[in-house]
Coordinates of C-alpha atoms and ligand atoms in Angstrom, one line a residue:
X1 CA 0.0 0.0 0.5
X2 CA 1.8 3.7 -0.5
X3 CA 1.2 6.9 0.8
X4 CA 0.6 9.9 -0.8
X5 CA 1.7 13.3 0.8
X6 CA 2.7 16.8 -0.3
X7 CA 6.4 18.3 0.6
X8 CA 5.9 22.0 -1.2
X9 CA 4.4 21.7 -4.4
X10 CA 5.2 17.7 -5.1
X11 CA 3.0 14.6 -4.2
X12 CA 5.5 11.8 -3.8
X13 CA 4.5 8.6 -2.8
X14 CA 5.9 6.5 -0.1
X15 CA 5.7 2.9 0.1
X16 CA 4.7 1.5 3.8
X17 CA 5.8 -1.7 5.2
X18 CA 3.8 -4.3 4.0
X19 CA 0.5 -3.9 5.7
X20 CA -0.5 -7.3 8.1
X21 CA -4.0 -5.6 8.9
X22 CA -6.9 -8.0 8.9
X23 CA -9.5 -7.9 6.0
X24 CA -12.0 -8.9 8.9
X25 CA -12.6 -7.3 12.4
X26 CA -14.2 -10.8 13.6
X27 CA -13.9 -14.6 13.3
X28 CA -16.2 -16.7 14.1
X29 CA -15.5 -20.0 14.9
X30 CA -17.5 -22.6 14.1
X31 CA -17.6 -26.5 14.6
X32 CA -20.6 -29.1 14.5
X33 CA -20.6 -32.1 15.9
X34 CA -23.2 -34.6 14.2
X35 CA -24.9 -38.2 14.8
X36 CA -22.5 -40.9 13.4
X37 CA -21.8 -44.4 13.2
X38 CA -18.5 -46.0 13.5
X39 CA -16.9 -46.9 9.8
X40 CA -20.6 -46.9 8.0
X41 CA -21.3 -43.2 6.6
X42 CA -24.8 -42.7 8.1
X43 CA -28.1 -41.3 6.4
X44 CA -28.5 -38.2 6.9
X45 CA -26.9 -36.8 10.0
X46 CA -28.0 -33.9 11.9
X47 CA -26.6 -31.2 14.0
X48 CA -26.0 -32.1 17.5
X49 CA -23.6 -29.6 18.8
X50 CA -23.7 -26.2 17.8
X51 CA -20.7 -24.1 19.3
X52 CA -19.0 -20.4 18.1
X53 CA -16.8 -18.4 19.6
X54 CA -15.9 -14.3 18.2
X55 CA -12.0 -13.6 18.3
X56 CA -11.5 -10.2 18.2
X57 CA -8.7 -10.0 15.2
X58 CA -7.3 -7.0 17.1
X59 CA -6.6 -8.9 19.6
X60 CA -7.2 -12.2 19.1
X61 CA -9.4 -13.0 22.2
X62 CA -12.4 -14.5 22.3
X63 CA -14.5 -12.5 23.0
X64 CA -17.7 -14.3 22.8
X65 CA -19.5 -17.1 22.5
X66 CA -22.8 -19.5 21.4
X67 CA -22.8 -22.8 22.6
X68 CA -26.0 -25.3 22.7
X69 CA -26.2 -28.5 22.1
X70 CA -29.6 -29.7 19.7
X71 CA -31.8 -32.3 20.0
X72 CA -31.8 -35.0 16.5
X73 CA -35.1 -35.9 15.0
X74 CA -34.2 -37.8 11.8
X75 CA -32.2 -40.5 14.4
X76 CA -33.3 -39.3 17.8
X77 CA -30.7 -42.2 19.5
X78 CA -27.1 -41.5 19.5
X79 CA -24.8 -44.5 18.7
X80 CA -22.4 -45.5 21.5
X81 CA -19.6 -44.7 19.1
X82 CA -21.4 -41.3 18.8
X83 CA -21.3 -40.6 22.6
X84 CA -17.8 -41.8 22.6
X85 CA -16.5 -39.6 19.7
X86 CA -17.9 -37.1 20.9
X87 CA -19.1 -37.0 24.7
X88 CA -22.4 -35.7 23.7
X89 CA -24.4 -38.6 26.0
X90 CA -28.2 -39.2 25.2
X91 CA -29.3 -37.6 28.0
X92 CA -27.5 -34.1 27.0
X93 CA -29.6 -34.0 23.6
X94 CA -33.1 -35.0 25.2
X95 CA -33.3 -32.0 27.3
X96 CA -32.3 -29.8 23.6
X97 CA -34.2 -27.2 21.3
X98 CA -34.6 -29.0 17.8
X99 CA -32.2 -27.3 15.1
X100 CA -34.7 -24.6 14.2
X101 CA -35.0 -23.5 17.8
X102 CA -31.3 -23.5 18.3
X103 CA -30.1 -22.1 14.9
X104 CA -33.1 -19.3 15.4
X105 CA -31.4 -18.7 18.9
X106 CA -27.8 -18.8 16.9
X107 CA -29.2 -16.4 14.3
X108 CA -29.9 -13.5 17.2
X109 CA -27.0 -14.0 18.8
X110 CA -25.5 -13.1 15.7
X111 CA -27.2 -10.2 14.9
X112 CA -28.0 -9.2 18.5
X113 CA -23.8 -8.6 19.0
X114 CA -23.9 -7.0 15.4
X115 CA -21.4 -9.4 14.0
X116 CA -23.0 -9.0 10.6
X117 CA -23.1 -6.2 8.5
X118 CA -24.7 -5.4 5.4
X119 CA -21.7 -6.7 2.9
X120 CA -21.0 -9.0 5.2
X121 CA -17.3 -8.0 5.6
X122 CA -17.4 -7.6 9.3
X123 CA -16.6 -10.9 10.0
X124 CA -15.9 -14.5 8.4
X125 CA -17.0 -18.1 9.2
X126 CA -13.8 -20.0 10.8
X127 CA -14.2 -24.3 9.9
X128 CA -11.1 -27.1 10.1
X129 CA -12.2 -28.1 6.7
X130 CA -15.1 -27.5 4.2
X131 CA -17.4 -29.8 6.0
X132 CA -19.6 -27.6 8.1
X133 CA -21.0 -25.0 6.4
X134 CA -20.4 -26.9 2.6
X135 CA -22.2 -30.2 3.9
X136 CA -23.2 -30.3 7.3
X137 CA -25.2 -27.0 7.6
X138 CA -26.5 -26.8 4.0
X139 CA -28.4 -30.5 4.6
X140 CA -29.2 -30.1 8.4
X141 CA -31.7 -26.5 6.5
X142 CA -33.0 -28.5 4.0
X143 CA -34.2 -31.2 6.1
X144 CA -35.7 -28.1 8.0
X145 CA -36.7 -26.2 5.3
X146 CA -35.0 -23.7 6.5
X147 CA -33.6 -21.1 4.2
X148 CA -29.6 -20.9 4.5
X149 CA -28.6 -17.6 4.9
X150 CA -26.1 -15.8 2.0
X151 CA -23.3 -15.1 5.5
X152 CA -23.0 -18.9 5.9
X153 CA -22.6 -19.7 2.3
X154 CA -19.0 -18.9 2.6
X155 CA -16.3 -19.5 5.1
X156 CA -12.5 -19.7 5.8
X157 CA -10.9 -23.4 5.8
X158 CA -8.6 -22.9 8.9
X159 CA -6.3 -25.8 7.3
X160 CA -5.8 -23.2 3.8
X161 CA -4.7 -20.7 6.3
X162 CA -2.6 -22.5 8.4
X163 CA -0.8 -24.0 5.2
X164 CA -0.4 -20.2 3.9
X165 CA 1.6 -20.1 7.3
X166 CA 3.6 -23.2 7.6
X167 CA 3.4 -24.1 3.8
X168 CA 2.3 -27.9 4.6
X169 CA -1.3 -28.9 4.6
X170 CA -2.7 -29.8 7.9
X171 CA -4.0 -33.5 7.8
X172 CA -6.5 -32.4 11.3
X173 CA -6.6 -30.0 14.1
X174 CA -4.7 -32.3 16.3
X175 CA -1.7 -32.1 13.4
X176 CA -1.9 -27.7 13.3
X177 CA -2.4 -27.9 17.0
X178 CA 1.4 -30.2 17.3
X179 CA 3.2 -28.8 14.5
X180 CA 2.3 -25.1 15.9
X181 CA 3.5 -26.8 19.5
X182 CA 0.4 -25.6 21.2
X183 CA -1.0 -27.3 24.3
X184 CA -4.8 -28.8 23.1
X185 CA -7.9 -27.8 25.6
X186 CA -10.3 -30.6 26.5
X187 CA -11.0 -34.1 24.5
X188 CA -10.9 -34.0 20.4
X189 CA -14.5 -34.2 18.7
X190 CA -16.2 -32.1 21.5
X191 CA -17.8 -29.5 19.5
X192 CA -17.2 -26.8 22.3
X193 CA -13.0 -27.8 22.6
X194 CA -12.2 -28.2 18.6
X195 CA -13.6 -24.4 18.5
X196 CA -11.4 -23.3 21.4
X197 CA -8.3 -25.5 19.9
X198 CA -9.3 -24.0 16.1
X199 CA -8.9 -19.9 18.4
X200 CA -5.6 -20.9 19.8
X201 CA -4.3 -21.7 15.9
X202 CA -5.9 -18.7 14.8
X203 CA -4.1 -16.3 17.8
X204 CA -1.0 -17.9 17.0
X205 CA -1.4 -17.4 13.1
X206 CA -2.4 -13.6 13.4
X207 CA 0.2 -12.5 15.5
X208 CA 3.3 -14.4 15.3
X209 CA 2.8 -16.2 11.8
X210 CA 1.2 -12.8 10.4
X211 CA -1.5 -14.5 9.0
X212 CA -4.3 -12.6 7.2
X213 CA -8.0 -14.3 7.2
X214 CA -9.5 -14.4 4.1
X215 CA -12.5 -16.4 2.8
X216 CA -11.4 -19.9 1.3
X217 CA -14.4 -21.1 -0.1
X218 CA -18.3 -20.4 -0.6
X219 CA -21.3 -22.3 -1.4
Ligands
LIG1 P1 -14.6 -33.3 14.2 O1 -15.4 -31.5 14.1 O2 -14.0 -33.4 13.9 O3 -15.2 -33.8 15.3 O4 -15.8 -33.7 13.2 C1 -17.4 -33.7 13.0 C2 -18.4 -34.8 13.1 O5 -17.7 -35.8 11.9 C3 -18.3 -35.2 14.0 O6 -19.3 -35.1 14.8 C4 -18.9 -37.2 13.4 O7 -20.3 -36.8 13.1 C5 -18.4 -37.1 12.3 N1 -17.2 -37.3 12.5 C6 -15.5 -37.3 12.8 N2 -14.7 -37.9 12.9 C7 -15.6 -39.4 12.9 C8 -14.7 -40.2 13.0 N3 -13.5 -41.3 13.1 N4 -15.9 -41.7 12.5 C9 -17.6 -41.4 11.9 N5 -17.9 -39.6 12.1 C10 -16.8 -39.0 12.0
LIG2 MG1 -14.9 -30.0 13.1
LIG3 MG1 -15.4 -31.3 15.8

């Protein structure tokens, strides 16, 4: 970026050092957990955990969070494998709302906190891989006849941001934590802890690798 300034009658151009300022004020870190079975692709997986953390890119701190478990409708009984993988118990989802209500609460949370503006330029969603927003959310919205909002049709795949910084395409969240020498918090495949650990990766890339986060994929 160049700065223009006046000396006497002449306008000159001077170069600023490379500008690492972020495009988005907030990175909204999202990680769904869904119903699943061991080794076989489940017919119509449903979202059972819905966490979202708002990371402020001025200081890389988690400023706010949304978190809810979700009661599945099509396959209401969780498989033992699913409980084992995610740590989510049957009793936990039994007491929760179905997806349409939780999604409505989530959209209200986004609006109440003013994370969205007219051009969707204030915030961007960040996921680990493309599955959450490319596959899972569109499928869940289709089951429930919900129109997918435009602001959820683009996202940042954290693995691509990681590749930009480290020139290695990571296999998983665990791989990113290990390569950045970051200590994992909580258990893997808990939606909330996955999001917390993704926020740690974001903090490290943003503050120490000067990664500029930008949209990597659209639906
Ligand atoms: P993750 O965010 O990596 O915890 O994965 C999100 C969802 O993908 C999980 O809630 C499961 O529905 C599914 N999933 C992840 N890993 C596996 C696995 N090894 N076997 C079956 N389903 C999985
Ligand atoms: Mg995930
Ligand atoms: Mg997860």
